[in-house]
XYZ file of C-alpha atoms in Angstrom:
484
model
C 27.103 -23.013 15.618
C 23.311 -22.953 15.591
C 23.489 -18.669 15.679
C 25.709 -18.285 12.113
C 23.326 -20.793 10.287
C 20.781 -19.100 11.706
C 22.315 -15.102 11.108
C 22.696 -17.377 7.575
C 19.478 -17.909 6.939
C 18.515 -14.558 7.430
C 21.170 -13.220 5.042
C 19.776 -15.781 2.342
C 17.479 -14.120 0.328
C 13.154 -14.298 0.584
C 12.716 -16.558 -2.837
C 16.016 -18.843 -1.578
C 14.192 -18.784 1.845
C 10.928 -19.705 0.305
C 13.127 -22.672 -1.657
C 14.365 -23.981 1.595
C 11.156 -24.371 3.186
C 9.794 -26.178 0.177
C 12.843 -28.255 0.226
C 12.538 -28.948 3.959
C 8.582 -30.114 3.576
C 9.099 -32.100 0.446
C 11.944 -34.097 2.147
C 9.890 -34.424 5.048
C 6.539 -36.038 3.195
C 8.955 -37.998 0.739
C 10.281 -39.118 4.247
C 6.717 -39.916 4.962
C 5.200 -41.387 1.211
C 8.246 -44.130 1.189
C 8.008 -45.017 4.666
C 4.606 -45.651 4.578
C 5.232 -47.944 1.598
C 7.952 -49.816 1.968
C 6.143 -51.040 5.200
C 2.665 -51.801 2.974
C 5.710 -54.077 0.283
C 7.228 -56.015 3.270
C 3.488 -56.349 4.888
C 2.557 -57.724 1.813
C 5.002 -59.405 0.353
C 5.890 -61.642 3.855
C 2.193 -62.012 3.272
C 2.513 -63.658 -0.286
C 5.473 -65.721 1.444
C 2.816 -67.495 4.026
C 0.395 -68.224 1.345
C 3.210 -69.350 -0.818
C 4.104 -71.982 2.672
C 0.859 -73.057 3.100
C -0.120 -74.309 -0.154
C 3.031 -76.402 -0.168
C 2.464 -77.654 3.428
C -0.828 -77.926 1.990
C 0.929 -80.725 -1.012
C 3.761 -82.169 1.615
C 1.259 -83.167 4.515
C 0.605 -85.829 3.139
C 3.805 -86.669 1.627
C 4.808 -87.087 4.925
C 1.882 -88.869 5.890
C 1.730 -91.570 3.754
C 6.230 -92.075 3.899
C 6.925 -90.483 6.856
C 8.532 -87.561 5.261
C 9.634 -85.239 2.653
C 12.820 -86.318 0.376
C 11.487 -83.122 -2.027
C 12.383 -79.708 -1.744
C 9.462 -77.128 -3.878
C 12.275 -74.863 -4.681
C 15.817 -74.140 -4.130
C 16.715 -72.754 -1.089
C 13.325 -74.174 0.780
C 13.492 -76.775 3.797
C 10.969 -79.292 5.203
C 12.104 -80.825 8.198
C 8.929 -83.610 9.916
C 8.873 -83.920 14.108
C 7.784 -86.318 15.579
C 6.639 -85.579 19.280
C 6.074 -86.726 22.916
C 7.221 -86.471 26.054
C 7.360 -82.195 25.257
C 9.672 -84.061 23.041
C 10.893 -82.950 19.622
C 12.342 -86.036 17.252
C 13.343 -85.402 13.711
C 13.344 -87.812 11.025
C 15.568 -88.987 8.690
C 16.181 -88.857 6.190
C 15.389 -84.742 6.023
C 17.446 -81.502 3.472
C 17.137 -79.899 6.485
C 20.171 -77.343 7.211
C 23.427 -77.619 9.702
C 21.484 -75.438 12.466
C 18.044 -76.788 12.894
C 17.530 -75.360 16.468
C 14.875 -72.861 15.316
C 13.267 -75.928 13.573
C 13.351 -77.674 15.770
C 11.971 -75.111 18.767
C 8.382 -74.031 16.858
C 7.642 -78.235 16.571
C 7.896 -78.456 20.393
C 5.964 -74.682 20.549
C 3.081 -76.426 17.245
C 2.709 -79.321 19.196
C 2.292 -77.479 23.373
C -0.284 -74.757 21.345
C -2.883 -76.432 19.189
C -1.988 -74.760 15.717
C -0.261 -73.299 13.148
C 2.829 -71.014 14.073
C 4.886 -68.861 11.462
C 7.546 -67.159 12.707
C 10.769 -65.461 10.922
C 14.115 -66.832 12.282
C 18.015 -66.709 11.747
C 19.358 -69.538 10.905
C 23.797 -69.961 11.276
C 26.139 -70.246 8.109
C 22.541 -69.547 6.005
C 20.225 -66.217 6.899
C 16.553 -65.081 7.711
C 14.165 -67.746 6.739
C 10.085 -67.912 7.430
C 9.136 -70.691 9.512
C 5.798 -72.310 9.641
C 4.716 -75.451 11.070
C 1.979 -77.462 10.842
C -0.154 -81.224 12.652
C 0.480 -83.804 10.110
C -1.068 -86.519 11.937
C -1.733 -86.146 15.908
C 2.525 -86.177 17.246
C 3.377 -85.178 13.721
C 4.684 -82.248 12.783
C 5.462 -80.363 9.534
C 8.541 -77.701 9.404
C 9.069 -75.810 6.115
C 11.679 -73.159 5.909
C 11.417 -70.434 2.467
C 14.150 -68.012 2.367
C 14.171 -64.319 3.082
C 17.246 -63.311 0.933
C 15.069 -62.542 -2.053
C 12.012 -60.213 0.311
C 15.203 -57.805 1.137
C 17.146 -58.126 -2.392
C 13.029 -56.401 -3.104
C 12.771 -54.335 -0.877
C 16.586 -53.126 -0.747
C 16.303 -52.416 -3.586
C 12.848 -50.304 -3.432
C 14.244 -48.510 -0.642
C 17.048 -48.080 -3.317
C 14.649 -46.582 -6.022
C 13.020 -44.608 -3.828
C 15.968 -42.639 -2.676
C 17.295 -41.483 -6.241
C 13.426 -40.899 -7.080
C 12.901 -38.715 -4.060
C 16.315 -37.397 -4.691
C 16.156 -36.280 -8.282
C 12.264 -34.758 -7.522
C 13.680 -33.051 -5.144
C 16.719 -31.600 -6.554
C 14.392 -30.368 -9.063
C 11.779 -29.229 -7.367
C 14.132 -26.465 -5.284
C 16.099 -25.297 -8.147
C 11.966 -24.903 -10.160
C 11.019 -23.663 -7.124
C 13.906 -21.026 -6.902
C 13.403 -20.317 -10.405
C 9.477 -19.560 -9.788
C 9.823 -17.601 -6.830
C 12.347 -15.307 -8.430
C 10.133 -15.287 -11.838
C 6.739 -14.973 -9.237
C 8.581 -12.031 -6.867
C 11.047 -10.105 -9.967
C 7.988 -7.406 -9.449
C 9.258 -7.678 -5.495
C 12.411 -6.850 -7.716
C 11.176 -3.884 -9.199
C 9.562 -1.960 -6.674
C 13.117 -2.689 -5.164
C 14.395 -0.515 -7.131
C 12.273 2.004 -7.906
C 12.917 2.578 -4.175
C 16.647 3.072 -4.651
C 15.791 5.308 -7.669
C 13.889 7.375 -5.410
C 16.422 7.566 -2.611
C 18.931 8.827 -5.400
C 16.119 11.062 -6.811
C 16.769 15.183 -6.042
C 13.942 16.078 -3.868
C 14.906 18.982 -3.089
C 14.401 20.726 -6.350
C 11.481 23.317 -6.482
C 10.466 21.675 -9.631
C 10.829 17.970 -8.029
C 9.252 15.269 -9.999
C 8.697 11.263 -9.323
C 8.751 9.664 -12.889
C 9.428 5.970 -11.485
C 7.155 3.447 -11.373
C 6.153 0.045 -10.598
C 4.431 -1.374 -13.582
C 5.534 -4.379 -14.298
C 3.074 -6.851 -13.818
C 3.003 -11.001 -12.530
C 3.357 -12.155 -8.795
C -0.345 -12.783 -8.341
C -3.324 -10.473 -5.999
C -1.618 -9.468 -3.259
C 2.482 -8.524 -5.075
C -0.369 -6.896 -7.343
C -2.084 -5.158 -4.276
C 1.578 -4.212 -3.073
C 2.102 -2.544 -5.835
C -0.991 0.029 -6.477
C -0.331 1.117 -2.899
C 3.622 1.267 -3.988
C 2.624 3.587 -7.140
C -0.598 5.346 -4.735
C 1.878 6.693 -2.165
C 3.981 7.394 -5.226
C 1.478 8.743 -6.399
C 0.692 11.219 -3.741
C 4.177 11.971 -3.257
C 4.225 13.594 -6.720
C 1.103 15.416 -5.936
C 2.370 16.937 -2.074
C 6.081 17.662 -4.143
C 4.273 19.623 -6.765
C 1.947 21.533 -4.058
C 5.296 22.498 -2.576
C 6.815 23.541 -6.234
C 3.631 25.670 -5.907
C 3.911 26.773 -3.015
C 7.620 27.491 -2.579
C 6.823 29.237 -6.798
C 3.840 31.704 -4.728
C 6.292 32.284 -2.086
C 8.655 34.079 -4.153
C 6.705 35.404 -6.004
C 4.776 36.736 -3.027
C 8.001 38.153 -2.093
C 9.402 39.396 -5.480
C 5.792 41.665 -5.414
C 5.546 42.292 -2.047
C 9.229 43.953 -2.794
C 7.836 45.351 -6.308
C 5.644 46.957 -4.430
C 7.080 48.683 -1.906
C 10.175 50.220 -2.995
C 7.925 51.842 -5.356
C 6.468 54.271 -2.180
C 9.810 54.056 -0.414
C 11.812 55.137 -3.765
C 9.026 58.384 -3.319
C 9.320 59.161 0.337
C 13.143 59.727 0.211
C 13.276 61.588 -3.332
C 11.014 63.337 -1.272
C 12.292 63.399 1.803
C 15.601 64.804 0.015
C 14.078 67.202 -2.247
C 12.497 68.566 1.221
C 16.189 68.807 2.731
C 17.915 70.481 -0.492
C 14.477 73.184 -0.556
C 13.744 73.910 2.702
C 13.960 77.536 2.651
C 11.491 77.321 -0.325
C 8.318 78.470 -0.039
C 5.764 77.398 2.399
C 3.008 76.213 -0.560
C 5.907 73.676 -1.852
C 6.952 72.216 0.808
C 3.324 71.638 1.999
C 3.119 70.230 -1.319
C 6.135 67.673 -0.531
C 4.812 67.626 2.565
C 1.585 65.370 1.706
C 3.216 63.464 -0.727
C 4.909 62.139 1.873
C 2.268 61.228 3.944
C 0.488 60.284 0.455
C 3.243 57.803 0.225
C 3.831 56.347 4.081
C -0.516 56.024 3.652
C -0.646 53.989 1.043
C 3.086 50.998 2.371
C 0.414 51.474 5.657
C -2.233 50.119 3.474
C -0.361 48.119 2.104
C 1.301 46.624 4.895
C -1.720 46.135 6.478
C -3.472 43.938 3.550
C 0.140 42.291 4.210
C -0.370 42.085 7.629
C -3.493 40.581 7.216
C -2.955 38.578 4.855
C -0.474 36.275 6.578
C -2.993 35.771 9.739
C -5.763 34.341 7.422
C -3.342 32.413 6.325
C -1.948 30.782 9.330
C -5.219 30.445 10.868
C -4.444 31.663 13.850
C -6.832 31.121 17.146
C -7.556 34.483 17.563
C -8.482 35.164 13.723
C -8.684 38.620 12.999
C -12.834 38.917 13.372
C -15.300 39.683 15.196
C -18.377 37.852 14.731
C -21.732 39.091 16.050
C -25.684 39.843 14.850
C -25.528 41.786 12.052
C -27.780 42.505 9.085
C -26.257 41.662 5.553
C -28.728 43.583 3.555
C -28.029 46.978 6.037
C -24.670 46.711 5.387
C -25.401 45.549 1.647
C -26.828 49.475 1.222
C -24.475 50.905 3.734
C -21.173 50.057 0.812
C -23.785 51.657 -2.051
C -24.037 54.692 0.345
C -21.025 54.991 0.101
C -20.578 54.683 -2.956
C -22.626 56.591 -4.643
C -20.897 59.412 -2.325
C -16.725 59.031 -4.019
C -18.030 57.668 -6.626
C -20.920 59.236 -8.603
C -19.756 58.949 -12.292
C -20.994 55.230 -11.853
C -24.388 54.799 -11.955
C -25.816 52.395 -8.496
C -28.628 50.601 -7.481
C -28.980 48.620 -4.576
C -31.643 45.770 -4.449
C -31.271 44.065 -0.674
C -35.049 42.934 -0.808
C -37.741 43.889 1.948
C -36.538 41.677 4.842
C -33.458 41.875 6.425
C -29.956 39.218 6.458
C -29.130 38.421 10.386
C -26.434 36.974 9.664
C -23.613 35.742 11.924
C -20.326 37.751 10.865
C -17.876 40.180 11.261
C -19.580 43.427 9.718
C -16.051 45.506 9.464
C -14.181 42.692 7.497
C -17.870 42.107 5.812
C -18.698 45.919 5.023
C -14.441 45.729 3.970
C -14.555 43.404 1.301
C -18.117 44.981 -0.521
C -16.126 48.164 -0.291
C -13.429 46.349 -1.966
C -15.893 44.731 -4.706
C -17.544 47.806 -6.055
C -14.160 49.829 -6.178
C -12.818 47.295 -8.338
C -15.856 47.427 -10.286
C -15.301 51.502 -10.301
C -11.333 50.966 -11.092
C -11.834 48.632 -14.149
C -15.092 50.733 -15.742
C -15.196 53.348 -17.941
C -17.190 56.144 -16.916
C -20.492 56.113 -16.792
C -20.848 52.110 -15.774
C -23.682 50.683 -14.220
C -23.325 49.203 -11.117
C -25.361 47.350 -8.956
C -25.907 45.144 -5.562
C -28.528 42.445 -4.933
C -28.695 40.860 -1.279
C -30.738 37.725 -0.936
C -31.404 34.878 1.277
C -30.467 31.603 -0.268
C -30.859 28.234 1.240
C -27.401 27.655 3.152
C -27.652 31.419 3.961
C -27.036 34.291 2.228
C -26.459 35.880 -0.782
C -24.572 39.088 -2.204
C -23.710 40.232 -6.221
C -21.669 42.686 -7.044
C -22.018 43.475 -10.951
C -21.314 45.903 -13.180
C -21.974 45.722 -17.405
C -17.904 46.976 -18.191
C -15.566 45.361 -20.315
C -15.320 42.371 -18.693
C -13.169 39.842 -17.492
C -10.953 37.693 -19.801
C -11.289 33.573 -19.080
C -7.254 33.420 -19.259
C -7.476 36.682 -16.418
C -10.540 34.874 -14.356
C -8.312 32.080 -13.920
C -5.801 34.311 -11.842
C -8.300 37.358 -10.473
C -7.956 36.273 -6.690
C -4.065 36.356 -7.210
C -2.091 37.957 -5.038
C -0.219 41.318 -6.687
C -2.510 40.731 -10.167
C -3.616 42.793 -12.531
C -5.915 42.510 -15.160
C -4.767 45.990 -16.206
C -0.803 45.755 -16.256
C -0.705 48.990 -17.745
C -2.643 50.817 -15.326
C -1.118 52.919 -12.862
C -0.433 52.099 -9.556
C -2.221 55.112 -8.281
C -6.127 54.026 -9.985
C -5.104 50.495 -9.440
C -4.474 49.715 -6.198
C -1.514 47.282 -5.413
C -3.638 43.444 -6.460
C -4.323 42.798 -2.943
C -8.062 43.391 -2.972
C -9.194 40.851 -4.426
C -7.157 38.371 -2.712
C -8.249 39.839 1.013
C -11.649 39.683 0.116
C -11.475 36.078 -1.071
C -9.193 35.361 2.309
C -12.062 37.221 4.876
C -15.485 35.392 3.612
C -12.700 32.480 4.065
C -12.656 32.951 7.403
C -16.349 33.213 6.997
C -16.986 29.585 5.850
C -18.303 31.902 2.556
C -17.039 31.352 -0.829
C -16.437 34.054 -3.620
C -16.560 33.534 -7.072
C -16.192 35.412 -9.894
C -18.658 34.797 -13.749
C -17.861 37.416 -16.866
C -18.748 37.540 -20.226
C -18.547 40.861 -23.209
C -20.250 43.805 -21.018
C -21.274 41.530 -17.914
C -19.185 40.647 -14.610
C -20.571 40.012 -11.638
C -18.412 38.935 -8.014
C -20.939 36.202 -6.136
C -20.396 36.669 -2.469
C -22.000 33.330 -0.191
C -21.894 33.403 3.014
C -23.330 30.439 5.368
C -25.730 30.909 8.095
C -29.615 31.124 8.897
C -31.374 33.924 8.357
C -34.588 34.871 8.812
C -35.957 34.410 4.468
C -34.584 31.332 3.628
C -37.615 30.772 1.478
C -37.080 33.848 -0.282
C -35.659 33.341 -4.020
C -31.951 34.068 -5.168
C -30.226 37.368 -6.358
């Protein structure tokens, strides 16, 4: 039975359980208040009755001393008896208006003669009910016993208890009902959060563009509920952001796969076409066969470069323990000069200026990968600018490491393109052929390699000036020099 009640209680809603708990506490409080009030009232009425008996006996004692007995009763239902006490025996004087059962009167008179002080006692008189008795000495050997009925006192106490029970019951019911209503209203924000959670559970989070438009917006409930609501909404915002990041990653992955497939399909089709042409024209002149073989090797080399870039990006994205970097102490200024010399030899139509400063810039870096980044930036400047466009390379020490700026005086990059220029397979000039424009992975590879070194690669561009800024961390010997 107890286990069943306990299970039923646990299935109740929180507001109902709190209201019942409040009712139990109120019941205990009402019981304590009622007990204290009833006890105090009983003591007060008893004290008043004893005081009244004392006052009446002061008058009756004079009457008993003069007439040996008291024949007039002060109130209806009261009794008075005068006893002569001697040799341990109490004898009632007649005439006397006393009930049929006077055993308690006689016993109290004898006890008063032996005690030597006034006595008060509550006794049950057969056929009459409860009485409060008081005995006092009139003269030596004469004891006056007065009796006041307690019926009115008991009636008053019963009425008081009845009023208390009714009032406390009404107050308890009102407290439980109103408390339940107030608690339901106060806990309404929690119910809203529960409905929001159910709504989230029914929301399809498998969609690539899944969002959570649900929020717990109802106010009220106090600081604790407000704190819970804030934490709940913050959690939803975090989930929303995570879903947005995941959706963006999925979109980026799909775009990457589509672009990679498209980039690889072109050289593969070329290889297949030249292979078929070589097969059907195998008996042609040697010069034609050599030209077909050269194109086959060129397309295969292009696919090899593209696959190498994709593999390098995959390894950098995976943050492998054996990241493709072989660091050593190397002079960044010397790397900038080497990249400039190679650029002059390969691109004589673009005047190049290299300013690496008077001092070395030794840093902990992978010289092969950093040189790859510099060559990529210089090649990008040459491909996307017309012949005769000036290009410059500036290398300087910074307080946090070193900076290399590759700038050109070309037409510049639009604001929208600057936001995506480092995206994979993104080309600023959509009409440029792949033979000149590349695969669109160069800047992505460059930024990933710089990030693997702990540095940053950014772009600044306006009409007539474009600059790629490469910052690498580390301590150099020329930390105090100015920036390039």
